[in-house]
CSV table of C-alpha atoms in Angstrom, one decimal:
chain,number,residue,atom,x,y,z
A,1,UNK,CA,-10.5,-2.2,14.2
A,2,UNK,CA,-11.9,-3.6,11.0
A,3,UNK,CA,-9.5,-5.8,7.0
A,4,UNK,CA,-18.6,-7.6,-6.3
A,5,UNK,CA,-20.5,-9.1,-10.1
A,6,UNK,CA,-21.6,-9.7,-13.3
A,7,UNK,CA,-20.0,-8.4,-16.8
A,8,UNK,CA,-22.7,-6.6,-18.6
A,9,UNK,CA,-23.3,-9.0,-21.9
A,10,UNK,CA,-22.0,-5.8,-24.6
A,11,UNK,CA,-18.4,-5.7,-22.8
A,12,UNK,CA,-15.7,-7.3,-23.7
A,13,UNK,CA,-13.0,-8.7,-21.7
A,14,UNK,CA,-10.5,-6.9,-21.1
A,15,UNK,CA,-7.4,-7.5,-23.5
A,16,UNK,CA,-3.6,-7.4,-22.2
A,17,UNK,CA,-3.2,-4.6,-25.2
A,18,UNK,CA,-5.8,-2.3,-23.2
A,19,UNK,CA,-4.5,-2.2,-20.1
A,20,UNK,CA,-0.9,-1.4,-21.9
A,21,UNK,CA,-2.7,1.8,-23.4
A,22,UNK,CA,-4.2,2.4,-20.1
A,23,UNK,CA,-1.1,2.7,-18.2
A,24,UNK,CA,1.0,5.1,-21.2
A,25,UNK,CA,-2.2,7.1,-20.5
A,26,UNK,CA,-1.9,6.9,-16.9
A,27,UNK,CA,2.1,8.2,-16.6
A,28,UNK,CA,2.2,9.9,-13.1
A,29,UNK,CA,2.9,13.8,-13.5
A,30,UNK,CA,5.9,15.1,-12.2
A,31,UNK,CA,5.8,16.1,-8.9
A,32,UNK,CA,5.3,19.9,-8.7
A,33,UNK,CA,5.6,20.9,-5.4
A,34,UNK,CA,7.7,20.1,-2.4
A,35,UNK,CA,7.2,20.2,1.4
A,36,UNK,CA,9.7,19.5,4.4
A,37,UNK,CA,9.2,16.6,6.2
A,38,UNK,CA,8.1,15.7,9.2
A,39,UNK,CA,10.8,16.0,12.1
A,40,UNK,CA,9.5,13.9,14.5
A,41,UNK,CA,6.0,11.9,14.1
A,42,UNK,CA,3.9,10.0,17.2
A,43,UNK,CA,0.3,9.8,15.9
A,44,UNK,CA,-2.2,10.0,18.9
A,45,UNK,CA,-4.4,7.4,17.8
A,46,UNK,CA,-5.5,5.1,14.6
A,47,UNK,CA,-7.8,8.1,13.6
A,48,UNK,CA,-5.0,10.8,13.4
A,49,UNK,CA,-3.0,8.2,11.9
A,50,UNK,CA,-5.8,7.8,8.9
A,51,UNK,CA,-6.3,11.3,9.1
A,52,UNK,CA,-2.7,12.1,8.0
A,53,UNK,CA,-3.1,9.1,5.4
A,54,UNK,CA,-6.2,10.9,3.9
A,55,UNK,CA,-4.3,14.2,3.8
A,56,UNK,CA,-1.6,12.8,1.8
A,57,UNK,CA,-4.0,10.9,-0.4
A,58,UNK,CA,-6.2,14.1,-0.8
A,59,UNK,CA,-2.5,16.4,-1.8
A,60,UNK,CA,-1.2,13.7,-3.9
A,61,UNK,CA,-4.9,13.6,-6.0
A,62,UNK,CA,-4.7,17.6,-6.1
A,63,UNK,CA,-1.6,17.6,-7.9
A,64,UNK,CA,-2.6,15.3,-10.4
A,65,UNK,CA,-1.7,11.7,-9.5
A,66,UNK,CA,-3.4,8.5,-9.8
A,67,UNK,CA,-2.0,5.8,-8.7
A,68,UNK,CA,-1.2,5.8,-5.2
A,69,UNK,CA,-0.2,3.3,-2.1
A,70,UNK,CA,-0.7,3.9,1.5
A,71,UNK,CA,1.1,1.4,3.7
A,72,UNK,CA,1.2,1.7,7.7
A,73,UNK,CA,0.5,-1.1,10.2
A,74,UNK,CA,-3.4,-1.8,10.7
A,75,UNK,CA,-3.2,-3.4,13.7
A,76,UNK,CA,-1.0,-1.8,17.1
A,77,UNK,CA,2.2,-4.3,17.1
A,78,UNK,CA,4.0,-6.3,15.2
A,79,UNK,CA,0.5,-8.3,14.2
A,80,UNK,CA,-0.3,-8.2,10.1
A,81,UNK,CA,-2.0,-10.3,7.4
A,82,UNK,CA,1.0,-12.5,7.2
A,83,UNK,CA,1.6,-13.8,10.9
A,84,UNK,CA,-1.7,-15.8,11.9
A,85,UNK,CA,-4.3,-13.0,12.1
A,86,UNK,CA,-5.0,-12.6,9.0
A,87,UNK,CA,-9.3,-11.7,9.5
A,88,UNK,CA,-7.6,-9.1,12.3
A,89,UNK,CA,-6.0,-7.9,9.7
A,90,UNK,CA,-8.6,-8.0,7.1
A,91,UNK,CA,-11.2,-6.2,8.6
A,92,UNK,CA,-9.1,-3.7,10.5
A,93,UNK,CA,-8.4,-2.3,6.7
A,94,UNK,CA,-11.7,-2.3,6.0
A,95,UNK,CA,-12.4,0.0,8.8
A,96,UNK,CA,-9.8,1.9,8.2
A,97,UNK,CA,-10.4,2.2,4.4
A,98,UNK,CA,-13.9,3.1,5.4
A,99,UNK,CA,-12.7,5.7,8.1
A,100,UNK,CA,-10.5,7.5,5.1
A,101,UNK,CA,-13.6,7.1,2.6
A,102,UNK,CA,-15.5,9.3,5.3
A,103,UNK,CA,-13.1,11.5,5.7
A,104,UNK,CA,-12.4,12.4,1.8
A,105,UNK,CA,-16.3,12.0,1.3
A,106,UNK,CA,-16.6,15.1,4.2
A,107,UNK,CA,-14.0,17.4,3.4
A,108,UNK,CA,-13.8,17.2,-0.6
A,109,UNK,CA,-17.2,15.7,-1.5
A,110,UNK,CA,-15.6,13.1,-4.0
A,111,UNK,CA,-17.5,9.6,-4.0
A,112,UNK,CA,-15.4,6.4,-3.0
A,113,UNK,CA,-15.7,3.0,-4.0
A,114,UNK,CA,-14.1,0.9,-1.9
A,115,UNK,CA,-12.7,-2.6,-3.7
A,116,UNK,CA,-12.3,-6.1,-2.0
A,117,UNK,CA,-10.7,-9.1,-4.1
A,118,UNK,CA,-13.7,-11.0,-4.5
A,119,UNK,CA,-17.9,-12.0,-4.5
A,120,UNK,CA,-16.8,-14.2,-1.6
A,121,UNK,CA,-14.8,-11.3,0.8
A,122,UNK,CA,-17.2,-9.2,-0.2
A,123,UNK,CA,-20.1,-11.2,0.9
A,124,UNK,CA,-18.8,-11.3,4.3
A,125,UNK,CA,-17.6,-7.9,4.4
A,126,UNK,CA,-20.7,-6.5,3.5
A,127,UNK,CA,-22.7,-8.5,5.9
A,128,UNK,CA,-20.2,-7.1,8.8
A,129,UNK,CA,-20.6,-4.0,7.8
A,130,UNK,CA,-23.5,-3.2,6.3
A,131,UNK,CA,-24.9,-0.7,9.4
A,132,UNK,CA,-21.8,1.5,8.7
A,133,UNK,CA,-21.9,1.5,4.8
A,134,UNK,CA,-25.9,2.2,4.7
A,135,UNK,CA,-25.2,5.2,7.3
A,136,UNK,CA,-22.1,6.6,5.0
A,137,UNK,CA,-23.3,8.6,2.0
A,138,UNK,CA,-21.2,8.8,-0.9
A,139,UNK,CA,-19.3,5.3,0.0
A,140,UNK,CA,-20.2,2.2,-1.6
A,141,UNK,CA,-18.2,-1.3,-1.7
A,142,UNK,CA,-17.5,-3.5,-4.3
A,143,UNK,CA,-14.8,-6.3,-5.4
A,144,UNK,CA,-12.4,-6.9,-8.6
A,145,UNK,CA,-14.3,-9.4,-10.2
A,146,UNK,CA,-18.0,-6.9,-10.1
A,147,UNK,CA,-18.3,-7.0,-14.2
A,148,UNK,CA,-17.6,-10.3,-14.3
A,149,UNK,CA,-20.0,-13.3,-14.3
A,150,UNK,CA,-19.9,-15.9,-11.6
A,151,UNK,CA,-21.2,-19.1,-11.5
A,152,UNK,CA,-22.0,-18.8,-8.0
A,153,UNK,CA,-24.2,-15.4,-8.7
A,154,UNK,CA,-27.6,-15.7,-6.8
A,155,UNK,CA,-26.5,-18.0,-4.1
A,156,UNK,CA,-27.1,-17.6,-0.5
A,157,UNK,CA,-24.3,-19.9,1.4
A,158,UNK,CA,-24.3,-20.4,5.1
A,159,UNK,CA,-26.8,-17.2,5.3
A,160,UNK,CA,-23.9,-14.8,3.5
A,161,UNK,CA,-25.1,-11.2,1.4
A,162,UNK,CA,-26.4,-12.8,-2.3
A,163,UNK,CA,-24.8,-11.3,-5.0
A,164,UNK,CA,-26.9,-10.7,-6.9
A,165,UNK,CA,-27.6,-7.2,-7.8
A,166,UNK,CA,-24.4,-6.9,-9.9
A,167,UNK,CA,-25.9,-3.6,-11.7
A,168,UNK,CA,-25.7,-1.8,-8.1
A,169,UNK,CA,-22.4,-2.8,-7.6
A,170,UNK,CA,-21.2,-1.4,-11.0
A,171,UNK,CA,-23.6,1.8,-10.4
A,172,UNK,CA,-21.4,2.4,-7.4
A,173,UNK,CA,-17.9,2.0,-9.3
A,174,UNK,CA,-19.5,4.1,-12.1
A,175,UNK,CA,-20.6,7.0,-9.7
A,176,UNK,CA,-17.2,7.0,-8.0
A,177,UNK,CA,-14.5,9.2,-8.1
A,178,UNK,CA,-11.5,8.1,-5.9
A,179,UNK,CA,-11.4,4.0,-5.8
A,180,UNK,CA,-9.3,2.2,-2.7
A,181,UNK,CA,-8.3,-1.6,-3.1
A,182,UNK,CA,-8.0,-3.6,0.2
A,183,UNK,CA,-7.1,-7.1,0.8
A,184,UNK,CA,-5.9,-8.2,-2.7
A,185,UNK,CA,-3.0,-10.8,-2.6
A,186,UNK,CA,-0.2,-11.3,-5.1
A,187,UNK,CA,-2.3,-13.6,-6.9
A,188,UNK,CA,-4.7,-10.6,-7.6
A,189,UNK,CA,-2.5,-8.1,-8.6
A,190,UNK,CA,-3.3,-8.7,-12.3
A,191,UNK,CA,-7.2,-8.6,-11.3
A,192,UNK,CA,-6.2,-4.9,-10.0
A,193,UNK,CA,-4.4,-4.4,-13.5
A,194,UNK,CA,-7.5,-5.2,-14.9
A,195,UNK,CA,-10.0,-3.8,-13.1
A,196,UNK,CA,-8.3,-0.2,-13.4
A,197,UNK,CA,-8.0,-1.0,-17.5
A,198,UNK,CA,-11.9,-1.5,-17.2
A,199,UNK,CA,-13.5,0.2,-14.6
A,200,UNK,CA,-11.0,3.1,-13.0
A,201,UNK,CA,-9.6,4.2,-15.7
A,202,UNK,CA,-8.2,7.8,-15.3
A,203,UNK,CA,-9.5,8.2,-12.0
A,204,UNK,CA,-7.2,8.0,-8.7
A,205,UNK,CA,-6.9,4.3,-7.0
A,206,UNK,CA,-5.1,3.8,-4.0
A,207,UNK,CA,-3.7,0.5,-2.5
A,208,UNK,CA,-4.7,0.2,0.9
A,209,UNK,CA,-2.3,-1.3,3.0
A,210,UNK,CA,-1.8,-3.9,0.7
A,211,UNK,CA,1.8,-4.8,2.3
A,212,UNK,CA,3.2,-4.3,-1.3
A,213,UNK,CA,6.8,-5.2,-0.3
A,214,UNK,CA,5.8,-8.6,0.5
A,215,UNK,CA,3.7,-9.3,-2.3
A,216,UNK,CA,6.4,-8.3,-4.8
A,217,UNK,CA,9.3,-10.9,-3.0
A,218,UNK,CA,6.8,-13.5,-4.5
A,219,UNK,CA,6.5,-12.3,-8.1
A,220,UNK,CA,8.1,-15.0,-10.1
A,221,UNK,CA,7.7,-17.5,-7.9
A,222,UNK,CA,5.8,-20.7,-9.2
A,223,UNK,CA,2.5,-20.0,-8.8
A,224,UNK,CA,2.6,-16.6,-9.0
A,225,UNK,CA,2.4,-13.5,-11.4
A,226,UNK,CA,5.5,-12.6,-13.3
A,227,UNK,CA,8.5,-10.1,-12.6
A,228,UNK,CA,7.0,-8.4,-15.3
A,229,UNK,CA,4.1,-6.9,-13.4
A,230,UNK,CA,6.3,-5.0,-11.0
A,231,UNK,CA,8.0,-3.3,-13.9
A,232,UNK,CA,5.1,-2.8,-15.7
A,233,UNK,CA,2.1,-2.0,-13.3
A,234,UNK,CA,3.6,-1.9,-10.2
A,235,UNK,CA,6.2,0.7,-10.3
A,236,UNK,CA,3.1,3.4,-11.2
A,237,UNK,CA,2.0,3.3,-8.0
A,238,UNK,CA,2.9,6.3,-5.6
A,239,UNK,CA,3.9,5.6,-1.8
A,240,UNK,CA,1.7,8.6,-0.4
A,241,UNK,CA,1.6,7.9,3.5
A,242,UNK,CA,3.9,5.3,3.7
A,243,UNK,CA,5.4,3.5,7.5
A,244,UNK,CA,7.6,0.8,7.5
A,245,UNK,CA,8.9,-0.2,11.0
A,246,UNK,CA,12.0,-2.4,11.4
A,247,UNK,CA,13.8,-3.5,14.9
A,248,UNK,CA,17.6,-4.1,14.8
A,249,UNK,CA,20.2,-5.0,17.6
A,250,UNK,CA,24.3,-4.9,17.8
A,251,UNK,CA,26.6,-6.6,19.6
A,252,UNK,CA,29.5,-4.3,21.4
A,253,UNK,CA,32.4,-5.1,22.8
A,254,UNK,CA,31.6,-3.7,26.2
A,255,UNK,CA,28.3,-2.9,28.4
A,256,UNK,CA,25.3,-3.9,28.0
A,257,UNK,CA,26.8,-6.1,24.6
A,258,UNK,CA,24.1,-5.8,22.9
A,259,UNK,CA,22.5,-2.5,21.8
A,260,UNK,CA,18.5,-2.7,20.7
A,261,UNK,CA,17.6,-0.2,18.2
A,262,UNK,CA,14.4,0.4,16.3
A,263,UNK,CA,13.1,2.9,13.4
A,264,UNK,CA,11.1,3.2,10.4
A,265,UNK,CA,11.3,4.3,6.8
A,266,UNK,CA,8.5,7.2,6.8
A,267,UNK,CA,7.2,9.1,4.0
A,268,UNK,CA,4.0,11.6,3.7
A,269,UNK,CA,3.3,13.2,0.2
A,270,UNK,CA,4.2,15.9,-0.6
A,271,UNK,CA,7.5,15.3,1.5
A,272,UNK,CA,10.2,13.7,1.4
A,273,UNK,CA,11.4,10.1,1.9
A,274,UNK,CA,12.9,10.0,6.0
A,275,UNK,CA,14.3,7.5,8.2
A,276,UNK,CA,13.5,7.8,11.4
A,277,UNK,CA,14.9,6.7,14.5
A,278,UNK,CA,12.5,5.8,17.5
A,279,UNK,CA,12.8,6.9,20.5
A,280,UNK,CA,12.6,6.2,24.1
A,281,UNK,CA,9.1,8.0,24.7
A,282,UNK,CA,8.1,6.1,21.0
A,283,UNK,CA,8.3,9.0,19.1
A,284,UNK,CA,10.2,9.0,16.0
A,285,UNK,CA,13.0,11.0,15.3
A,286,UNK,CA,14.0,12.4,11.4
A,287,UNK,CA,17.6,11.1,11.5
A,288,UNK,CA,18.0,11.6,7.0
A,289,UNK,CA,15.8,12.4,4.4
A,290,UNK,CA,15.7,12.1,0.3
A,291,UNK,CA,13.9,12.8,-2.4
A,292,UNK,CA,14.2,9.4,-3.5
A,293,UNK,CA,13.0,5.7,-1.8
A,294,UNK,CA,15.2,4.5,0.9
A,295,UNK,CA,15.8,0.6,0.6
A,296,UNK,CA,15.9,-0.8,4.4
A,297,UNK,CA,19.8,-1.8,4.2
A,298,UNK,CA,20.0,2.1,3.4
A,299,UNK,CA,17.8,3.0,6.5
A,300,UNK,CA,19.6,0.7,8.4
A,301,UNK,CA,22.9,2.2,7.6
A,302,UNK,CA,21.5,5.8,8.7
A,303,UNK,CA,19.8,4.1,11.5
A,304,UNK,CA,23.5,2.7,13.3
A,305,UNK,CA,25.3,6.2,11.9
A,306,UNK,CA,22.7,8.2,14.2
A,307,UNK,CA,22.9,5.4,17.0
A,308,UNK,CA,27.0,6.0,16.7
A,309,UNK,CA,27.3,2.4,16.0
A,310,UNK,CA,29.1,2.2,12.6
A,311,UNK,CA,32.2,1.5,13.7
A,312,UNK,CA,33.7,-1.0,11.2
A,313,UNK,CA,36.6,0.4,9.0
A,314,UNK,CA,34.9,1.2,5.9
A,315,UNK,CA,35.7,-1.7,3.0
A,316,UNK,CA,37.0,-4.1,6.0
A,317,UNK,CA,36.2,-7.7,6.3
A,318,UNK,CA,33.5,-6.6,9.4
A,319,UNK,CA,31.4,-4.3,7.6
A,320,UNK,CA,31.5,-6.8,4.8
A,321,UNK,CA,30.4,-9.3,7.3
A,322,UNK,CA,28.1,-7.3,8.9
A,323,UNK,CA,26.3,-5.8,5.7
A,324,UNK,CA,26.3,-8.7,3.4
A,325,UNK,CA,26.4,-9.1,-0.1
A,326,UNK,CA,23.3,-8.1,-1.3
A,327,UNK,CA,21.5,-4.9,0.3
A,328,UNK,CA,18.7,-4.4,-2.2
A,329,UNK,CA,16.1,-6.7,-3.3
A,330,UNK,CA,15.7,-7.4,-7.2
A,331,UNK,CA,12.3,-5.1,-7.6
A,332,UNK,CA,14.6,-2.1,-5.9
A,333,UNK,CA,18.1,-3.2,-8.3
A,334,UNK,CA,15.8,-3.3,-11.7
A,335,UNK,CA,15.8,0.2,-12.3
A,336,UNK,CA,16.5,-0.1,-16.4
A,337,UNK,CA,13.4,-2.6,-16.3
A,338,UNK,CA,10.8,-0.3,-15.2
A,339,UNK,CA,7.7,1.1,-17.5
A,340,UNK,CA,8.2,3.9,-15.0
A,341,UNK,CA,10.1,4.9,-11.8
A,342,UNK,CA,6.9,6.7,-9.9
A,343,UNK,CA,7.1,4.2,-6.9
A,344,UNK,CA,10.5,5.5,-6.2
A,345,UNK,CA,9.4,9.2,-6.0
């Protein structure tokens, strides 16, 4: 599995009061059509499983929506950018992204640009894959910081992909009609912010397994992009295809003591939002379904009801115990905060 630039001389940079008009330009349609959801899902392989990404992409673009996140693990287990194999991680997206670009590129004809964070990720990814990005018409690669000038332009380090040639880089943004972001961290959201004020625009950008969840828990955080950018940027950003696997386990009072349990939140435009229950074959199970986000102390909740083990008198001490006091994270309780609720939907 596999995880661009110079700013042309006439173009300014881009102001924090353009990207604001950007975005009230950008509101997310109402949804306008409805499909059941899945009732059990067990994709066959990674391909099937980008396959049903790229459908969702593809419906969620047909009815008029631009901002979009697809989020399902990259890599088979419990391995991801955050727990030591992070170039795993890295270039398996790029595959993936590149996989999905072929797909959309095949069956609709649009152009993709797939974005990387920066000259330096994009050397190396380039250089990696360079055989399948020459063989794949209609998909070109670039990074955040393309329009922008770096000192380092022209250099050649430790026999990386010069980049130099920052006109084709912003040919293939230019040309492109569906952009997909991989990599970026929290630091680059508000690169992402900018580059869709500058370069995207109207046109559809999806967030590529970008593990959006985590990122967010750090907003705020010394160091780190404001609260603010959830609420304002964030929050317009459709879950399209969206997995989110948790594992759980309860004590009982009687054999085998403890009770292992495992599920997912699951969502895949244009259904619903579902929890699902896995089960002992490792298919997954529609145990509840809404039309809005589940938070995962909600799933968990529907999880134990299905499983039978929500025992606890409601309002006693136990369930207290057992719940805690907070269930929701502050991005999830800030609803009154938000520019607008689309990441919810």
């Amino acid at each position: 599995m596999e995880k661009v630039g110079a700013q042309a001389p006439e173009q300014a940079e881009t102001s924090l009061e353009s990207i604001a008009t950007t975005e009230e330009s950008l509101a997310q349609p109402e949804r306008i059509r409805r499909v059941p959801g899945r009732q059990t899902y067990r994709p066959a392989s990674f391909q099937v499983l980008v396959q049903d990404a790229t459908n969702a992409v593809k419906a969620a673009v047909a009815d008029g929506l631009t901002r979009l996140e697809v989020e399902f693990p990259a890599l088979p287990g419990n391995i991801d950018g955050y727990k030591g194999a992070s170039d795993w991680f890295i270039d398996s997206n790029i595959q993936l992204a590149l996989a999905a670009g072929k797909m959309i590129r095949a069956d609709s004809g649009k152009r993709v640009h797939i974005v990387v964070p920066d000259g330096g990720e994009y050397n190396r990814s380039y250089k990696m894959f360079k055989a399948a990005l020459e063989a794949a018409d209609g998909i070109t690669m670039g990074h955040l910081k393309e329009n922008s000038k770096s000192i380092f332009s022209g250099l050649n380090i430790f026999g990386s992909v010069p980049d130099t040639d920052a006109e084709t880089l912003s040919q293939g943004a230019r040309k492109a009609d569906i952009f997909i972001v991989v990599n970026a961290s929290t630091i680059e959201l508000p690169d992402v912010e900018k580059y869709i004020a500058a370069t995207v625009k109207e046109k559809p950008l999806v967030l590529w397994n970008l593990e959006l969840d985590t990122l967010r828990a750090d907003l705020g955080l010394l160091g780190f992009p404001p609260k603010e950018l959830q609420y304002r940027f964030l929050s317009q950003f459709t879950s399209v295809f969206y997995i989110r696997q948790r594992d759980y386990s309860k004590s009982v009072a009687v054999a085998p003591f403890i009770i292992n349990y495992s599920g997912c939140i699951f969502r895949e435009y244009p259904g619903p939002w579902q929890v699902m229950l896995r089960q002992d074959n490792g298919e997954y199970a529609c145990i509840a379904e809404d039309e809005k986000r589940y938070n995962l102390g909600e799933a968990k909740e529907e999880l134990m009801s299905a499983m039978g083990l929500d025992t606890e008198v409601e309002g006693s001490a136990m369930q207290f115990l057992r719940r805690g006091y907070k269930r929701s994270t502050w991005w999830e309780d800030a609803k009154e905060l938000e520019t607008v609720d689309s990441w919810r939907r």
